[in-house]
XYZ file of C-alpha atoms in Angstrom:
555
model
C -66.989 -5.599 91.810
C -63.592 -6.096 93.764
C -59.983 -6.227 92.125
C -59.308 -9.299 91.032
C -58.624 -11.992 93.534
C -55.060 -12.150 92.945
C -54.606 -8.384 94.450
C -53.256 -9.077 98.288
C -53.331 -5.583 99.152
C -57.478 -5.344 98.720
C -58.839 -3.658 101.519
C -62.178 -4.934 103.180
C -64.893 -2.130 102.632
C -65.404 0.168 105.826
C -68.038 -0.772 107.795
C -67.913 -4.499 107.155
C -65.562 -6.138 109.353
C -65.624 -10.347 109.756
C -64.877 -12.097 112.993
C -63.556 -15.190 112.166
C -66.310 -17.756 111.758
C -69.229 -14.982 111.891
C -71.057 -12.977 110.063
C -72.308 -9.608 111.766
C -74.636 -8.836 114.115
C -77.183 -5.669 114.655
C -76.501 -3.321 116.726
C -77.999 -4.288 120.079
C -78.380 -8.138 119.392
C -76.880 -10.220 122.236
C -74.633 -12.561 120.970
C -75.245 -16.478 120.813
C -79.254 -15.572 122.038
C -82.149 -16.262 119.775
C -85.126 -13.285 119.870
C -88.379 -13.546 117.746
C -90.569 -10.673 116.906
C -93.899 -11.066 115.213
C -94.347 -8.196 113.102
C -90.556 -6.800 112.619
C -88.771 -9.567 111.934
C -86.268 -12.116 113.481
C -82.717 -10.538 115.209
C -79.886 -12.161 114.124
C -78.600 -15.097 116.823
C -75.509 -17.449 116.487
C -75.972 -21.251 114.776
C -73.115 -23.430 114.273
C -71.905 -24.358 110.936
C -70.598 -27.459 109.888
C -69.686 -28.022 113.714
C -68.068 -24.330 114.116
C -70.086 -20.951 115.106
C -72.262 -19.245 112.916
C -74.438 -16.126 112.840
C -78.013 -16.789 111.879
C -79.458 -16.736 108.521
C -80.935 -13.461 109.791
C -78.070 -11.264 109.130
C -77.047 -12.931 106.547
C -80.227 -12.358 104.784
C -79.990 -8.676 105.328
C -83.838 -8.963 106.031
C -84.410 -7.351 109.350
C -86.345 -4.719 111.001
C -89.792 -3.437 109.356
C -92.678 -5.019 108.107
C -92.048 -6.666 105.127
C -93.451 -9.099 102.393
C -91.829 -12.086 100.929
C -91.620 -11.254 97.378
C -90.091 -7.832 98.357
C -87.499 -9.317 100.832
C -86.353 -11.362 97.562
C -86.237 -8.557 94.729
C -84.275 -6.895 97.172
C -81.947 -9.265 98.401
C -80.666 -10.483 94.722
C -79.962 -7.036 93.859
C -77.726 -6.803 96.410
C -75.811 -9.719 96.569
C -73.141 -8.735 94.267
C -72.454 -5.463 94.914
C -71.012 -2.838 91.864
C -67.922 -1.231 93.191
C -64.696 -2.430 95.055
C -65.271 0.314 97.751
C -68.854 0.371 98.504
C -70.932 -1.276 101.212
C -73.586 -4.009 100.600
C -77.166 -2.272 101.251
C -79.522 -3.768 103.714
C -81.274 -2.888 106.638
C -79.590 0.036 108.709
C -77.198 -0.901 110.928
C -77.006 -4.377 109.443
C -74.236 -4.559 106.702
C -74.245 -7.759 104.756
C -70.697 -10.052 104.305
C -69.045 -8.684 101.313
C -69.345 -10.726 97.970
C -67.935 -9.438 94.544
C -66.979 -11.899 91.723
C -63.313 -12.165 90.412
C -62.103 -12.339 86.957
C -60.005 -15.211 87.607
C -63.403 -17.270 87.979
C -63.172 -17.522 83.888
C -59.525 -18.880 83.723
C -60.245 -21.824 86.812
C -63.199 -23.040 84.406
C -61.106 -23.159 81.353
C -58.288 -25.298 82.802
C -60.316 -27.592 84.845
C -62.598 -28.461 81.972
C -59.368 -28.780 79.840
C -58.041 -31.573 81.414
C -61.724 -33.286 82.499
C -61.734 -33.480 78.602
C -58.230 -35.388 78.107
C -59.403 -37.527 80.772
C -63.044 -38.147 79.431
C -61.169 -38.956 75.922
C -59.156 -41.404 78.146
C -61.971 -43.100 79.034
C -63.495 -43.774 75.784
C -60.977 -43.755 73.137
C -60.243 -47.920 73.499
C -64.119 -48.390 73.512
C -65.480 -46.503 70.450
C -62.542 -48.749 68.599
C -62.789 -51.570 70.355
C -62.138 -54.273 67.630
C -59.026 -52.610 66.116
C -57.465 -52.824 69.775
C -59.011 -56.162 70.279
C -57.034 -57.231 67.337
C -53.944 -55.671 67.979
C -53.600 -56.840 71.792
C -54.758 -60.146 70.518
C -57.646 -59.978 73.614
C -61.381 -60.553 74.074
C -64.056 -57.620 73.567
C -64.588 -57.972 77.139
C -60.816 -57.081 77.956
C -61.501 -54.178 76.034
C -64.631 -53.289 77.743
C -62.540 -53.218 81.119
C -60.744 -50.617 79.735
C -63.859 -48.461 80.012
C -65.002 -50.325 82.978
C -62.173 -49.727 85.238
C -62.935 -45.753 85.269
C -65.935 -47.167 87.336
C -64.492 -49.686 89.087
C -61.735 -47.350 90.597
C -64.512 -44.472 91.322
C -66.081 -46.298 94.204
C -63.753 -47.569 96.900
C -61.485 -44.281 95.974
C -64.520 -41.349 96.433
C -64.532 -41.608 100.530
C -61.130 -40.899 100.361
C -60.967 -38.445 97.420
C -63.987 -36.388 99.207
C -62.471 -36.341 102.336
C -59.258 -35.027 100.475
C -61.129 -32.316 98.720
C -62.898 -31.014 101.880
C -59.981 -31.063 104.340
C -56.889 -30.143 101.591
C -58.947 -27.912 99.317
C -59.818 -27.505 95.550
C -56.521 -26.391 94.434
C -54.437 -29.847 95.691
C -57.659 -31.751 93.953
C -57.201 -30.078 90.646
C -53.438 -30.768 90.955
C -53.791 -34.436 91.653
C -56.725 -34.759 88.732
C -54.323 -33.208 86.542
C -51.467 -35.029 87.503
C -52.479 -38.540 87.342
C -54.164 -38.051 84.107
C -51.211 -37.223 82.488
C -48.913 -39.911 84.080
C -51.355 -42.309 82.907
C -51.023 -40.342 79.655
C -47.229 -41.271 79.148
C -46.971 -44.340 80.377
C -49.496 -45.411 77.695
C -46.754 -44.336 75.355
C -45.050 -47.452 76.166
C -47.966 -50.007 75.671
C -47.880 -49.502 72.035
C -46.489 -53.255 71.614
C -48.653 -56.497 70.981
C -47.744 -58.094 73.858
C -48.242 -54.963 76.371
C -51.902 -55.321 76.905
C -50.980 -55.201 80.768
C -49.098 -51.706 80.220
C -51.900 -49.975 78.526
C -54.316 -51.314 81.196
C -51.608 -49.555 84.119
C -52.017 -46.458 81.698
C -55.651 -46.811 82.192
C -56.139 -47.284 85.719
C -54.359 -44.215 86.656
C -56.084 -42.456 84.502
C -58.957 -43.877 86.339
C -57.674 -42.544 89.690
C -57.201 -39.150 87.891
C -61.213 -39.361 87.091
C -62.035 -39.336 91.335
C -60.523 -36.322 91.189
C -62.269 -34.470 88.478
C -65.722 -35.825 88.220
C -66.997 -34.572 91.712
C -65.404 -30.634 90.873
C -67.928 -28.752 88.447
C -70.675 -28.277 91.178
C -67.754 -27.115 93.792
C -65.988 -24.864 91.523
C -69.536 -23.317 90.317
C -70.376 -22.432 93.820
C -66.990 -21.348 95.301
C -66.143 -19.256 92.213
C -69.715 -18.086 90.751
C -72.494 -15.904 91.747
C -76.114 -16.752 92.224
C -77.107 -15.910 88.996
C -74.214 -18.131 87.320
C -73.816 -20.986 89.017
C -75.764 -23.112 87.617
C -74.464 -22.097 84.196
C -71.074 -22.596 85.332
C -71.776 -26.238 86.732
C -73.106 -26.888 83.116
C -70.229 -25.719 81.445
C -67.829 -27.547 83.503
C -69.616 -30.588 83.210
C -69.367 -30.218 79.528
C -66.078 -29.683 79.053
C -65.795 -34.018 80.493
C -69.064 -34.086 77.341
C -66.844 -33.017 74.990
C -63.878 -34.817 75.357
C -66.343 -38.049 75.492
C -67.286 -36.262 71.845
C -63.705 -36.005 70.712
C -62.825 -39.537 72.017
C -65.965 -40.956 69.842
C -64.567 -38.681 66.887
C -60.662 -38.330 66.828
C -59.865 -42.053 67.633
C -61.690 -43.907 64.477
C -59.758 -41.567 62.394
C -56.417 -41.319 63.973
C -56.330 -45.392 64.174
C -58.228 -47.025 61.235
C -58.570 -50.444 60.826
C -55.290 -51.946 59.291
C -55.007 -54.361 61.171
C -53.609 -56.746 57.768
C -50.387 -53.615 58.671
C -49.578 -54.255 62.166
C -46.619 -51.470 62.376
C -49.168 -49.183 60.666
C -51.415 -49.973 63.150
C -48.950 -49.673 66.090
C -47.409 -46.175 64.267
C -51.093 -44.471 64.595
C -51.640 -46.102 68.042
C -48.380 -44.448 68.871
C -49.409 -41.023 67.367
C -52.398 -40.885 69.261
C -50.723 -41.699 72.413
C -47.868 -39.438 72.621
C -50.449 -36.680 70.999
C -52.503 -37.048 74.497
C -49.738 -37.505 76.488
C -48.869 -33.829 75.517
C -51.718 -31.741 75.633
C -51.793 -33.395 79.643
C -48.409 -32.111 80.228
C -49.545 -28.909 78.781
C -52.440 -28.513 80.925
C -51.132 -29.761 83.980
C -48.777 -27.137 83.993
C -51.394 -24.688 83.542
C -53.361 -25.661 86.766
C -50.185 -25.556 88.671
C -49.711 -21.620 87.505
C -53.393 -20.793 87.297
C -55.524 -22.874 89.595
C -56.428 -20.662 92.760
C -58.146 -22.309 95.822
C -60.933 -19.587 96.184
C -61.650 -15.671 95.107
C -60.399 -13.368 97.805
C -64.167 -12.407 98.409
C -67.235 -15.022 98.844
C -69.095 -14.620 95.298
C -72.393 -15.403 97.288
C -74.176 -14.965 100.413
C -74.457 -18.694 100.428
C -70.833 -18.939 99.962
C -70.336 -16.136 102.964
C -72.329 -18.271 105.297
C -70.025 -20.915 104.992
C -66.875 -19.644 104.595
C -64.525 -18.860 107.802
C -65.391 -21.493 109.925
C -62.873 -23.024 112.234
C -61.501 -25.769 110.483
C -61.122 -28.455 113.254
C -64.675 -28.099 113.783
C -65.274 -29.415 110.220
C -66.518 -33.514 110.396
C -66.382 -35.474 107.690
C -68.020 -38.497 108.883
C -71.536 -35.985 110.387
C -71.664 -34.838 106.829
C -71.589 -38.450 105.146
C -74.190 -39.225 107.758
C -76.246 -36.480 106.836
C -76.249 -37.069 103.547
C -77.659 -40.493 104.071
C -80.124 -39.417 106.245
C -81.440 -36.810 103.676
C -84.388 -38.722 101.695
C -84.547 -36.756 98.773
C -80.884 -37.171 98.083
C -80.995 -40.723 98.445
C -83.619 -40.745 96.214
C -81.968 -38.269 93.838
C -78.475 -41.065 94.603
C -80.417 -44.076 92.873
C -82.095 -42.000 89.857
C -78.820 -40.128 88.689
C -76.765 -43.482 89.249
C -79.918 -45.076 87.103
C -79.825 -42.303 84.243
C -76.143 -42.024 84.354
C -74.977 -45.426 84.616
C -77.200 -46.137 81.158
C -75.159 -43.047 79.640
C -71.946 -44.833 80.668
C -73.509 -48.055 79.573
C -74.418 -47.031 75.948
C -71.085 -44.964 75.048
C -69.211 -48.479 75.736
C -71.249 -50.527 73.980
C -72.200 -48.039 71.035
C -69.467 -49.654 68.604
C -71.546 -53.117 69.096
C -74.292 -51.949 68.942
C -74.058 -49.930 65.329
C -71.415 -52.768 63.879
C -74.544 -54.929 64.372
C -76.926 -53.682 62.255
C -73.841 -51.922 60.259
C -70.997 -53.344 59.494
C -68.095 -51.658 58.627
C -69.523 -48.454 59.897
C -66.449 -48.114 62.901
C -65.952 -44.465 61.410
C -69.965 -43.452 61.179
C -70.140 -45.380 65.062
C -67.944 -42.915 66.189
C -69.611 -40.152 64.384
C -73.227 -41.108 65.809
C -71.409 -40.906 69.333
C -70.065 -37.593 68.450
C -73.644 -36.675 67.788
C -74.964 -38.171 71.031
C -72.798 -35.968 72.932
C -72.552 -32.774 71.232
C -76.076 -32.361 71.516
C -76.540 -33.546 75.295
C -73.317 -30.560 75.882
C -76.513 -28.350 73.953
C -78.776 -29.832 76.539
C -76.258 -29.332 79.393
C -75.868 -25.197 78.676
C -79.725 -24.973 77.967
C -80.826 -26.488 81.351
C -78.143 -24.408 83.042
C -79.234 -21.301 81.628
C -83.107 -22.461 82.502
C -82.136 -23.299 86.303
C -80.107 -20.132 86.802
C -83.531 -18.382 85.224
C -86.140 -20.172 87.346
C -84.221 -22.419 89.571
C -87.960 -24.969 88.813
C -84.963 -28.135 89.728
C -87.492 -30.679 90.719
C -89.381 -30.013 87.742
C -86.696 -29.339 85.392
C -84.592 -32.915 86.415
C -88.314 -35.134 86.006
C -88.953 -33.534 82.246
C -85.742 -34.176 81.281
C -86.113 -37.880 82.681
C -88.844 -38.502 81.155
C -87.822 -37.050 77.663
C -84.520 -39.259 77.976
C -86.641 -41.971 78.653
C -88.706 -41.627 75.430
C -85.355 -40.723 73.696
C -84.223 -44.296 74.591
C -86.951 -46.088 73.583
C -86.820 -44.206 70.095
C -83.259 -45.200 69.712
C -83.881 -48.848 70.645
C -86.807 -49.394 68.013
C -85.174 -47.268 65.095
C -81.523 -49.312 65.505
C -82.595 -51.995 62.962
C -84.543 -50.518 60.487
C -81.063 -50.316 58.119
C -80.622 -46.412 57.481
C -77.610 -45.092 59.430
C -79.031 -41.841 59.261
C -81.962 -42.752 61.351
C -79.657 -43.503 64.596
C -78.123 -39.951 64.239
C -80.846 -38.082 64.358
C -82.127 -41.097 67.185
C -78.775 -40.729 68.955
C -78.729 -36.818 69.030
C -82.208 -36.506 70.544
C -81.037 -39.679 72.990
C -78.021 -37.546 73.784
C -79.541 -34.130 74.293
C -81.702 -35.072 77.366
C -79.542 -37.743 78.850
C -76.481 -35.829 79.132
C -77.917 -32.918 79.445
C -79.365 -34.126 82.673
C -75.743 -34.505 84.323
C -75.592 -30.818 85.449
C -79.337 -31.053 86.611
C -78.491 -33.678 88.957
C -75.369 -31.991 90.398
C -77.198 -28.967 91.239
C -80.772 -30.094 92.519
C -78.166 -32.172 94.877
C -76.307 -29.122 95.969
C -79.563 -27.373 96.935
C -81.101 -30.178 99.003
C -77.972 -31.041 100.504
C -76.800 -27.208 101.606
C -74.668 -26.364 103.578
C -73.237 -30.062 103.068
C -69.908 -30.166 100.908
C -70.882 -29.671 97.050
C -67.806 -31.751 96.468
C -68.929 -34.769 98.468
C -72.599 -34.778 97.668
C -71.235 -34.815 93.669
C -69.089 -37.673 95.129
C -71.558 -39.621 96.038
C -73.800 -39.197 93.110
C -70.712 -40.138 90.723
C -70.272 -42.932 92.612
C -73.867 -44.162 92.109
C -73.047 -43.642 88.670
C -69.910 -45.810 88.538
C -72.282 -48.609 90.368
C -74.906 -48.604 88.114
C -72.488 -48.415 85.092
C -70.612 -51.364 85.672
C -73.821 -53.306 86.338
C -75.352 -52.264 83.324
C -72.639 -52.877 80.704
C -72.393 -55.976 81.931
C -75.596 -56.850 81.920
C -76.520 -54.983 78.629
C -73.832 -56.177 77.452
C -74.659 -59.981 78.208
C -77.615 -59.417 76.637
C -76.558 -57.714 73.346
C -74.155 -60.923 72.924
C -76.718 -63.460 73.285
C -79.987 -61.545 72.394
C -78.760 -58.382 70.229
C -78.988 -54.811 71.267
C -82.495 -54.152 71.410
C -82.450 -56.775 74.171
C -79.996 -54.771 76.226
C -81.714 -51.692 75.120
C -85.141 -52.648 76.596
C -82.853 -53.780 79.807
C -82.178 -49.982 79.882
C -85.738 -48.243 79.398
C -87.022 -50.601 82.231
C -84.998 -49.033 84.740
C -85.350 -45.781 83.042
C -88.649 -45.660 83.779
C -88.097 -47.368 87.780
C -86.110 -43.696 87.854
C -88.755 -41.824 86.258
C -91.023 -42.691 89.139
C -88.494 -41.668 91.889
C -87.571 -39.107 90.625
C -91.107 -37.899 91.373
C -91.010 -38.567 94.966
C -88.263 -36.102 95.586
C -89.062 -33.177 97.761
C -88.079 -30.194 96.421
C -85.918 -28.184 99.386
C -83.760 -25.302 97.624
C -81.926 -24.426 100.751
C -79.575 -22.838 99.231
C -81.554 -20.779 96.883
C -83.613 -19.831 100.146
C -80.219 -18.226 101.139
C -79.202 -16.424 98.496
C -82.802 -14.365 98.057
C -82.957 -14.044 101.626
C -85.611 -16.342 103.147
C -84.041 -16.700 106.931
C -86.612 -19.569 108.727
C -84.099 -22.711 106.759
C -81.853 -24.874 109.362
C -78.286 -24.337 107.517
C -76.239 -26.607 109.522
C -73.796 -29.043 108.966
C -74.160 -31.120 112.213
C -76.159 -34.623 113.268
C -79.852 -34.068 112.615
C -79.664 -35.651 115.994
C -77.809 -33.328 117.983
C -78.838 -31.149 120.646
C -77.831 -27.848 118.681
C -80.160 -29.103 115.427
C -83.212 -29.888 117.864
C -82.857 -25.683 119.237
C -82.646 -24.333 116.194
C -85.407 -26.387 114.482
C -87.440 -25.147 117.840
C -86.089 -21.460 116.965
C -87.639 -22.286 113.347
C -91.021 -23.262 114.305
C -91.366 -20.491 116.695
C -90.646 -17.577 113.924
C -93.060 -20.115 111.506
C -95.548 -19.524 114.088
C -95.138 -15.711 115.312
C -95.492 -15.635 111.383
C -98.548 -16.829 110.850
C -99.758 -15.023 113.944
């Protein structure tokens, strides 16, 4: 493994020198030409990447010259994607070294701090909610003005994720992280000064920048898992960073019921614990922001993937953002995978508002047990978040992986919905945990099955995208379920949910499974990697170059 990232003075290892924007070529391979032979094996050629130059998938594979098989070509390739020592050269054919990938220790500490402050923010989000008649009372406002104070995370998401995207690709990961961790704790402090009866409007200012901090954190864990983790990780690491917005959803249902109890007969009571939990978040922000302004790195000094090597170096005024939003949208199974994580995530986002309603309804008095069950819903779906990570890094089965977990969520729902009235609070924790353990859980699924259909697209906008589905179908369904728990009670809105549960259950099947970037990583070379118009003359040569080694293949 190399020294640490940090180290300037890190020598390349002899015998693998970069040009910029390519990866090597064998010995004897004429550049920017295309050869195909049956029985040894494809030379390596030049494809463009995300609009710049590119060696082929050939020599990035490593899997050239001699007859080989499949299964082989793979064992072989993982093993030496992250090679042991600092010094020593990748292994692969002769004559054809490999980019160099190693892993740096500094991967750990960029996880930590980002998942830090995606927790303040997620408590953010849901602290007014889980409490939502205390503050109700004290503002002297509706439920619904309450409500927006949840809603406006999703509200803000859409019209700023173009923008935040587009940021993230062209500035880079560090200046995201800086801006997520900024505006969270701005909207931290001013908070601070809402804690007044009349100052409804001030909290709600708090709140939207808070919300603004929330487009810059929510589309992260799938790019920092695959610009900081190896193959064999990254899925793991997606899941954690995901989890670390689960838990502070989990601490916002807990810490909030108990910091601000219902006094509402002792108004500066009430306003003193408001206060204490204000000023308490406010600091932990400034704490963390700090940190990612010391710690926060843009990217390892070496590539911790061949994936990530294929990518990396190319010219950035090549780079288009506007070809890679169209080729998202021309890429079926992620719009399919769009509506069915907006449809599963949305009812997450949907549910955590309107849990307080929901449980005061059948229990009243229960504000502190209402925050507990939510607690419960989310610890276990974190559970479910490291478990499916582990599971994809160990088979990478995404397709399959994403529809069990639908469907389980699905029957997890319908439990919940049918056991909320029977009158024994115990029965909608154990109800909410199971409902929590797939449903969350499914949050890291859907960010990586979209990275691997989508590659070599931006992880950052293609976890955009699907957030902003998610913001979509949010505010639709808290409003609707939310109508309909009002005028029909919560099983109403519940059933509302399951039916479109299920519409994603059956979409979710249509998805073609393409793992292009797994195909990468293990060496498989016949997979079109490029970032330009599926129209363009360059895509229609090398999807000609692709059929041709298919064929000499099979011949």
């Amino acid at each position: 493994m190399a020294r640490p990232d940090d180290e300037e003075g890190a020598a390349v290892a002899p015998g693998h020198p970069l040009a910029k924007g390519y990866l090597p070529l064998p010995r004897g391979a004429p550049a920017g030409k295309e050869s195909v032979e049956p029985q040894n094996g494809p030379k390596a050629g030049t494809f463009p990447v995300n609009g710049g130059p590119r060696d082929s998938l050939a020599a990035a594979s490593g899997v050239l010259g001699g007859p080989q098989t499949p299964l082989a070509a793979e064992e072989e390739t993982q093993a030496r994607l992250l090679p042991a020592g600092a010094g020593a050269e990748t292994p692969g054919a002769e004559s054809t070294p490999l980019p160099r990938t190693a892993l740096s220790p500094r991967r750990f500490v960029v996880l930590l701090i980002f998942s830090l402050y995606s927790l303040v923010n997620a408590f953010q989000w849901i602290q007014y909610s889980i409490i939502s008649n205390v503050f109700g009372g004290f503002y002297g406002v509706t439920l619904l003005h309450i409500d927006w104070l949840s809603m406006v995370y999703m509200v803000a998401y859409v019209p700023l994720i173009f923008p935040a995207t587009w940021l993230l690709d062209t500035r880079g990961l560090r200046l995201t992280a800086l801006l997520g961790s900024g505006l969270n704790c701005l909207g931290a402090w001013i908070k601070c000064g809402s804690v007044q009866q009349h100052l409804f409007w001030v909290t709600m200012l708090g709140q939207c920048l808070c919300s603004v901090a929330q487009v810059f954190i929510l589309g992260l864990p799938s790019r920092i898992a695959s610009v900081w983790f190896g193959p064999k990780e990254v899925s793991t690491a997606c899941a954690t960073a995901v989890l670390g917005n689960q838990l502070g959803t989990a601490v916002g249902f807990l810490l909030p019921p108990v910091l601000v109890p219902n006094t509402q007969n002792d108004t500066n009571l009430l306003a003193y614990n408001i206060s204490t939990m204000f000023y308490g978040t406010s600091a932990v922000a400034t704490l963390l922001f700090i940190l990612t302004a010391i710690a926060f790195k843009e990217k390892p000094r070496y590539p911790p993937s061949q994936a990530q090597a294929a990518l990396q170096d190319s010219p950035p005024e090549e780079y288009s953002y506007k070809k890679s939003i169209r080729n998202l949208f021309k890429n079926i199974p992620f719009v399919l995978l769009l509506i069915t994580y907006g449809i599963m995530t949305g009812a997450f986002y949907s549910v955590s508002t309107l849990l307080n309603q929901m449980i005061l309804t059948y229990h009243e008095g229960e504000e502190v047990n209402a925050g507990r069950i939510g607690l419960t819903l989310v610890v276990a779906g974190m559970v479910g978040s490291i478990l499916c990570g582990l599971w994809l890094d160990y088979t990478k089965t995404y397709k399959q992986t994403t529809l069990i977990v639908y469907v389980l969520s699905f029957i997890g729902m319908v439990i919940f919905t049918f056991t909320l009235d029977l009158g024994y609070i115990i029965i909608v924790f154990v109800t909410g945990g199971v409902l929590g353990f797939f449903m969350t859980g499914y949050l890291p699924l859907g960010f990586e099955f979209a990275v691997e259909i989508t590659y070599p697209e931006s992880e950052g906008t293609s976890s955009g995208l699907l957030n902003a589905s998610a913001q979509i179908f949010g505010i639709l369904f808290t409003l609707a379920q939310g109508k309909l728990t009002s005028d029909y009670g919560p099983k109403a809105g519940n059933i509302f949910l399951c039916v479109w549960m299920f519409i994603g259950i059956i979409l979710t099947a249509l998805i073609k499974s393409d793992l292009r970037r797994h195909n990468i990583n293990i060496g498989i070379t016949n997979v079109d990697v490029k970032a330009v118009p599926a129209d363009s003359p360059t895509d229609q040569e090398s999807k000609t170059v692709m059929l041709s080694k298919q064929s000499e293949s099979a011949i």
